[in-house]
PDB file of C-alpha atoms in Angstrom:
ATOM      1  CA  MET A 284      -7.860  -0.579  13.802  1.00 80.00           C
ATOM      2  CA  ALA A 285      -5.695   0.765  11.026  1.00 83.00           C
ATOM      3  CA  ASN A 286      -8.148   0.202   8.178  1.00 87.00           C
ATOM      4  CA  LEU A 287     -11.042   2.016   6.515  1.00 89.00           C
ATOM      5  CA  ARG A 288     -13.543   0.810   9.081  1.00 89.00           C
ATOM      6  CA  GLY A 289     -11.402   2.097  11.932  1.00 90.00           C
ATOM      7  CA  LEU A 290     -10.737   5.405  10.172  1.00 90.00           C
ATOM      8  CA  ILE A 291     -14.394   6.054   9.374  1.00 91.00           C
ATOM      9  CA  PHE A 292     -15.525   5.066  12.857  1.00 92.00           C
ATOM     10  CA  GLY A 293     -12.734   7.065  14.500  1.00 90.00           C
ATOM     11  CA  LEU A 294     -13.533  10.224  12.572  1.00 91.00           C
ATOM     12  CA  LEU A 295     -17.335   9.986  12.334  1.00 89.00           C
ATOM     13  CA  GLY A 296     -18.367   7.587  15.118  1.00 85.00           C
ATOM     14  CA  ALA A 297     -19.633  10.280  17.453  1.00 85.00           C
ATOM     15  CA  ARG A 298     -21.424  12.181  14.687  1.00 88.00           C
ATOM     16  CA  LEU A 299     -23.202   9.533  12.615  1.00 87.00           C
ATOM     17  CA  HIS A 300     -25.500   6.635  13.397  1.00 90.00           C
ATOM     18  CA  SER A 301     -23.910   3.180  13.181  1.00 88.00           C
ATOM     19  CA  VAL A 302     -25.977   2.280  10.097  1.00 93.00           C
ATOM     20  CA  TRP A 303     -24.461   5.202   8.189  1.00 93.00           C
ATOM     21  CA  ILE A 304     -20.985   4.303   9.414  1.00 91.00           C
ATOM     22  CA  GLN A 305     -21.478   0.757   8.124  1.00 92.00           C
ATOM     23  CA  ALA A 306     -22.865   1.979   4.777  1.00 94.00           C
ATOM     24  CA  LEU A 307     -19.987   4.420   4.338  1.00 93.00           C
ATOM     25  CA  THR A 308     -17.476   1.690   5.190  1.00 92.00           C
ATOM     26  CA  ILE A 309     -19.002  -0.677   2.638  1.00 94.00           C
ATOM     27  CA  ALA A 310     -19.049   2.002  -0.077  1.00 95.00           C
ATOM     28  CA  ALA A 311     -15.446   3.032   0.582  1.00 93.00           C
ATOM     29  CA  SER A 312     -14.321  -0.611   0.639  1.00 93.00           C
ATOM     30  CA  ILE A 313     -16.001  -1.327  -2.683  1.00 94.00           C
ATOM     31  CA  PHE A 314     -14.337   1.752  -4.179  1.00 93.00           C
ATOM     32  CA  VAL A 315     -10.875   0.690  -2.950  1.00 92.00           C
ATOM     33  CA  LEU A 316     -11.322  -2.890  -4.167  1.00 90.00           C
ATOM     34  CA  LEU A 317     -12.493  -1.791  -7.625  1.00 91.00           C
ATOM     35  CA  TRP A 318      -9.676   0.722  -7.873  1.00 88.00           C
ATOM     36  CA  ALA A 319      -7.127  -1.933  -6.927  1.00 86.00           C
ATOM     37  CA  ALA A 320      -8.620  -4.424  -9.373  1.00 84.00           C
ATOM     38  CA  LEU A 321      -8.489  -1.983 -12.254  1.00 83.00           C
ATOM     39  CA  ALA A 322      -5.064  -0.574 -11.369  1.00 79.00           C
ATOM     40  CA  VAL A 323      -3.046  -3.418 -12.873  1.00 73.00           C
ATOM     41  CA  PRO A 324      -4.748  -4.575 -16.067  1.00 66.00           C
ATOM     42  CA  GLY A 325      -4.339  -8.062 -17.445  1.00 65.00           C
ATOM     43  CA  LYS A 326      -2.159 -10.912 -16.312  1.00 57.00           C
ATOM     44  CA  GLN A 327       1.086  -9.334 -17.463  1.00 51.00           C
ATOM     45  CA  ARG A 328       1.932  -7.844 -14.055  1.00 64.00           C
ATOM     46  CA  THR A 329       1.278 -10.581 -11.569  1.00 72.00           C
ATOM     47  CA  ALA A 330       3.895  -9.412  -9.050  1.00 71.00           C
ATOM     48  CA  ASP A 331       2.542  -5.865  -9.142  1.00 75.00           C
ATOM     49  CA  GLY A 332      -0.980  -7.154  -8.724  1.00 81.00           C
ATOM     50  CA  LEU A 333       0.006  -9.207  -5.682  1.00 84.00           C
ATOM     51  CA  VAL A 334       1.568  -6.213  -3.931  1.00 86.00           C
ATOM     52  CA  ILE A 335      -1.475  -4.042  -4.612  1.00 87.00           C
ATOM     53  CA  ALA A 336      -3.883  -6.829  -3.612  1.00 87.00           C
ATOM     54  CA  ILE A 337      -2.143  -7.368  -0.265  1.00 89.00           C
ATOM     55  CA  THR A 338      -2.202  -3.647   0.485  1.00 89.00           C
ATOM     56  CA  ALA A 339      -5.847  -3.283  -0.570  1.00 91.00           C
ATOM     57  CA  SER A 340      -6.895  -6.293   1.488  1.00 91.00           C
ATOM     58  CA  LEU A 341      -5.379  -4.715   4.587  1.00 90.00           C
ATOM     59  CA  ILE A 342      -7.130  -1.417   3.937  1.00 90.00           C
ATOM     60  CA  VAL A 343     -10.601  -2.942   3.455  1.00 92.00           C
ATOM     61  CA  SER A 344     -10.382  -5.708   6.056  1.00 90.00           C
ATOM     62  CA  TYR A 345     -13.132  -5.648   8.659  1.00 87.00           C
ATOM     63  CA  TYR A 346     -10.783  -6.292  11.566  1.00 86.00           C
ATOM     64  CA  LEU A 347      -7.142  -5.266  11.377  1.00 83.00           C
ATOM     65  CA  PHE A 348      -5.222  -5.768  14.573  1.00 83.00           C
ATOM     66  CA  ILE A 349      -1.605  -4.812  15.127  1.00 82.00           C
ATOM     67  CA  HIS A 350      -0.307  -8.319  14.434  1.00 85.00           C
ATOM     68  CA  ASP A 351      -2.175  -8.337  11.105  1.00 84.00           C
ATOM     69  CA  LEU A 352       0.087  -5.537   9.906  1.00 85.00           C
ATOM     70  CA  SER A 353       2.915  -8.078   9.608  1.00 87.00           C
ATOM     71  CA  VAL A 354       1.496  -9.068   6.207  1.00 89.00           C
ATOM     72  CA  LEU A 355       2.433  -5.568   5.077  1.00 88.00           C
ATOM     73  CA  LEU A 356       6.088  -6.581   5.152  1.00 88.00           C
ATOM     74  CA  ILE A 357       5.666  -8.278   1.764  1.00 88.00           C
ATOM     75  CA  PRO A 358       4.675  -5.099  -0.151  1.00 87.00           C
ATOM     76  CA  ILE A 359       7.187  -3.002   1.794  1.00 86.00           C
ATOM     77  CA  VAL A 360      10.091  -5.313   1.004  1.00 86.00           C
ATOM     78  CA  ILE A 361       9.115  -5.681  -2.652  1.00 83.00           C
ATOM     79  CA  THR A 362       8.742  -1.911  -3.018  1.00 81.00           C
ATOM     80  CA  LEU A 363      12.048  -1.140  -1.327  1.00 80.00           C
ATOM     81  CA  ASP A 364      13.763  -3.853  -3.374  1.00 80.00           C
ATOM     82  CA  ARG A 365      12.362  -2.446  -6.584  1.00 75.00           C
ATOM     83  CA  PHE A 366      13.600   1.075  -5.904  1.00 70.00           C
ATOM     84  CA  ILE A 367      16.952  -0.045  -4.532  1.00 69.00           C
ATOM     85  CA  PHE A 368      17.322  -2.212  -7.635  1.00 60.00           C
ATOM     86  CA  ALA A 369      16.584   0.843  -9.789  1.00 55.00           C
ATOM     87  CA  ASP A 370      19.388   2.831  -8.193  1.00 54.00           C
ATOM     88  CA  SER A 371      22.046   0.138  -8.433  1.00 52.00           C
ATOM     89  CA  ASN A 372      24.269  -0.629 -11.395  1.00 48.00           C
ATOM     90  CA  PHE A 373      22.273  -3.350 -13.096  1.00 48.00           C
ATOM     91  CA  ILE A 374      21.449  -3.827 -16.755  1.00 46.00           C
ATOM     92  CA  ASP A 375      17.866  -2.526 -16.580  1.00 48.00           C
ATOM     93  CA  ARG A 376      18.775   0.710 -14.788  1.00 48.00           C
ATOM     94  CA  ASP A 377      18.341   2.977 -17.814  1.00 44.00           C
ATOM     95  CA  ILE A 378      15.058   1.342 -18.786  1.00 43.00           C
ATOM     96  CA  HIS A 379      13.721   1.659 -15.248  1.00 46.00           C
ATOM     97  CA  ASN A 380      14.728   5.303 -14.884  1.00 47.00           C
ATOM     98  CA  GLN A 381      12.998   6.182 -18.159  1.00 44.00           C
ATOM     99  CA  THR A 382       9.713   4.556 -17.194  1.00 45.00           C
ATOM    100  CA  THR A 383       9.395   5.617 -13.563  1.00 54.00           C
ATOM    101  CA  ASN A 384       8.492   9.050 -12.295  1.00 59.00           C
ATOM    102  CA  PRO A 385      11.532  10.222 -10.270  1.00 61.00           C
ATOM    103  CA  ALA A 386       9.291  11.863  -7.665  1.00 60.00           C
ATOM    104  CA  LEU A 387       7.722   8.500  -6.779  1.00 65.00           C
ATOM    105  CA  LYS A 388      11.008   6.871  -5.772  1.00 70.00           C
ATOM    106  CA  PRO A 389      11.620   8.878  -2.577  1.00 74.00           C
ATOM    107  CA  ALA A 390       7.894   8.930  -1.816  1.00 76.00           C
ATOM    108  CA  ALA A 391       7.729   5.139  -1.977  1.00 76.00           C
ATOM    109  CA  ALA A 392      10.866   4.791   0.131  1.00 74.00           C
ATOM    110  CA  TRP A 393       9.658   7.209   2.820  1.00 76.00           C
ATOM    111  CA  MET A 394       6.186   5.689   2.916  1.00 80.00           C
ATOM    112  CA  SER A 395       7.695   2.203   3.250  1.00 80.00           C
ATOM    113  CA  ALA A 396       9.852   3.407   6.129  1.00 77.00           C
ATOM    114  CA  ALA A 397       6.853   5.071   7.781  1.00 79.00           C
ATOM    115  CA  LEU A 398       4.841   1.872   7.550  1.00 82.00           C
ATOM    116  CA  LEU A 399       7.681  -0.122   9.092  1.00 79.00           C
ATOM    117  CA  VAL A 400       7.415   1.958  12.252  1.00 79.00           C
ATOM    118  CA  ALA A 401       3.620   2.443  12.100  1.00 79.00           C
ATOM    119  CA  PRO A 402       2.833  -0.338  14.606  1.00 79.00           C
ATOM    120  CA  MET A 403       4.722   1.700  17.191  1.00 80.00           C
ATOM    121  CA  CYS A 404       1.794   4.135  17.135  1.00 79.00           C
ATOM    122  CA  ILE A 405      -0.175   1.704  19.297  1.00 80.00           C
ATOM    123  CA  PHE A 406       2.027   2.839  22.185  1.00 83.00           C
ATOM    124  CA  LEU A 407       2.121   6.526  21.266  1.00 84.00           C
ATOM    125  CA  ILE A 408      -1.507   7.144  20.306  1.00 82.00           C
ATOM    126  CA  PRO A 409      -3.515   4.073  21.373  1.00 82.00           C
ATOM    127  CA  GLU A 410      -6.882   5.883  21.212  1.00 86.00           C
ATOM    128  CA  HIS A 411      -6.165   7.089  17.685  1.00 86.00           C
ATOM    129  CA  PHE A 412      -4.462   4.060  16.133  1.00 85.00           C
ATOM    130  CA  TYR A 413      -6.917   4.322  13.241  1.00 86.00           C
ATOM    131  CA  LEU A 414      -4.736   7.179  11.927  1.00 87.00           C
ATOM    132  CA  VAL A 415      -2.206   4.563  10.780  1.00 87.00           C
ATOM    133  CA  SER A 416      -4.663   3.871   7.956  1.00 87.00           C
ATOM    134  CA  LEU A 417      -3.759   7.220   6.377  1.00 88.00           C
ATOM    135  CA  PRO A 418      -0.138   6.288   5.541  1.00 87.00           C
ATOM    136  CA  LEU A 419      -1.412   2.864   4.503  1.00 88.00           C
ATOM    137  CA  CYS A 420      -3.792   4.474   2.009  1.00 88.00           C
ATOM    138  CA  ALA A 421      -1.040   6.822   0.827  1.00 88.00           C
ATOM    139  CA  PHE A 422       1.234   3.805   0.336  1.00 89.00           C
ATOM    140  CA  MET A 423      -1.379   2.180  -1.874  1.00 88.00           C
ATOM    141  CA  VAL A 424      -1.771   5.348  -3.958  1.00 88.00           C
ATOM    142  CA  ILE A 425       2.003   5.517  -4.442  1.00 86.00           C
ATOM    143  CA  LEU A 426       2.137   1.821  -5.375  1.00 84.00           C
ATOM    144  CA  ILE A 427      -0.599   2.147  -7.966  1.00 84.00           C
ATOM    145  CA  ARG A 428       0.912   5.278  -9.498  1.00 82.00           C
ATOM    146  CA  SER A 429       4.416   3.820  -9.633  1.00 77.00           C
ATOM    147  CA  PHE A 430       3.342   0.420 -10.962  1.00 71.00           C
ATOM    148  CA  ARG A 431       1.281   2.012 -13.723  1.00 67.00           C
ATOM    149  CA  GLU A 432       4.379   3.802 -15.000  1.00 62.00           C
ATOM    150  CA  GLN A 433       6.763   0.863 -14.762  1.00 58.00           C
ATOM    151  CA  ARG A 434       7.371  -2.048 -17.018  1.00 50.00           C
ATOM    152  CA  PRO A 435       6.259  -5.426 -15.704  1.00 50.00           C
ATOM    153  CA  LEU A 436       8.434  -7.043 -13.103  1.00 48.00           C
ATOM    154  CA  ILE A 437      10.443  -9.757 -14.833  1.00 48.00           C
ATOM    155  CA  LEU A 438      11.782 -12.566 -12.735  1.00 47.00           C
ATOM    156  CA  ARG A 439      15.056 -13.898 -14.059  1.00 47.00           C
ATOM    157  CA  ASP A 440      17.735 -16.306 -12.957  1.00 45.00           C
ATOM    158  CA  ILE A 441      20.963 -14.888 -11.625  1.00 47.00           C
ATOM    159  CA  ASP A 442      23.537 -17.482 -12.658  1.00 49.00           C
ATOM    160  CA  ASP A 443      26.345 -15.087 -13.540  1.00 46.00           C
TER     161      ASP A 443
END
C-alpha cells in the first residue's frame, strides 16, 4: 500500500512488534493530519485546502489500493493547471510570479508527473509498492509550501 501504514510496515515490519507499528502509524497519521489542517488557515483558500485534504487523506488512509490512487488525479490536475496558468500570458501572471517561489514550479510539475506514473510501480516493484508513498509525501510537502506562498485561488468567469 502506498500510504504511511504501508511505508512503516514495509520498512519496520520485520524489526518491530505489530503493536509498535500500529502506534507509530497512528502517531504519524495524526501528525500529517494536523499539519495539513494547519497548512491552509481560514476559509479564504478553499480550493487549496481541498487539494491538500485529498492528498493528506490518501497518505493517512488505512488501506490504499492501486485503484484508490485515481483520486490523486484531482490534486495533480489542479497543480499542473495552476503552474501552467502561471506560465501563460494571462492577466495575473506578474502577480503569480511575485508570490510563488520559482524553485517550486518545476518541483511541483515533476512530482505531478512522477505521481501520474506511480501506479506502474505495482508491476515493476510489487513487493515494495509502499515506496510510492515517498513521492506522495513529497508531493504534499511541495503543495503546502507552494500554497502558503501563493495568493488564494480565485475562480472567475471567462466570458471574454
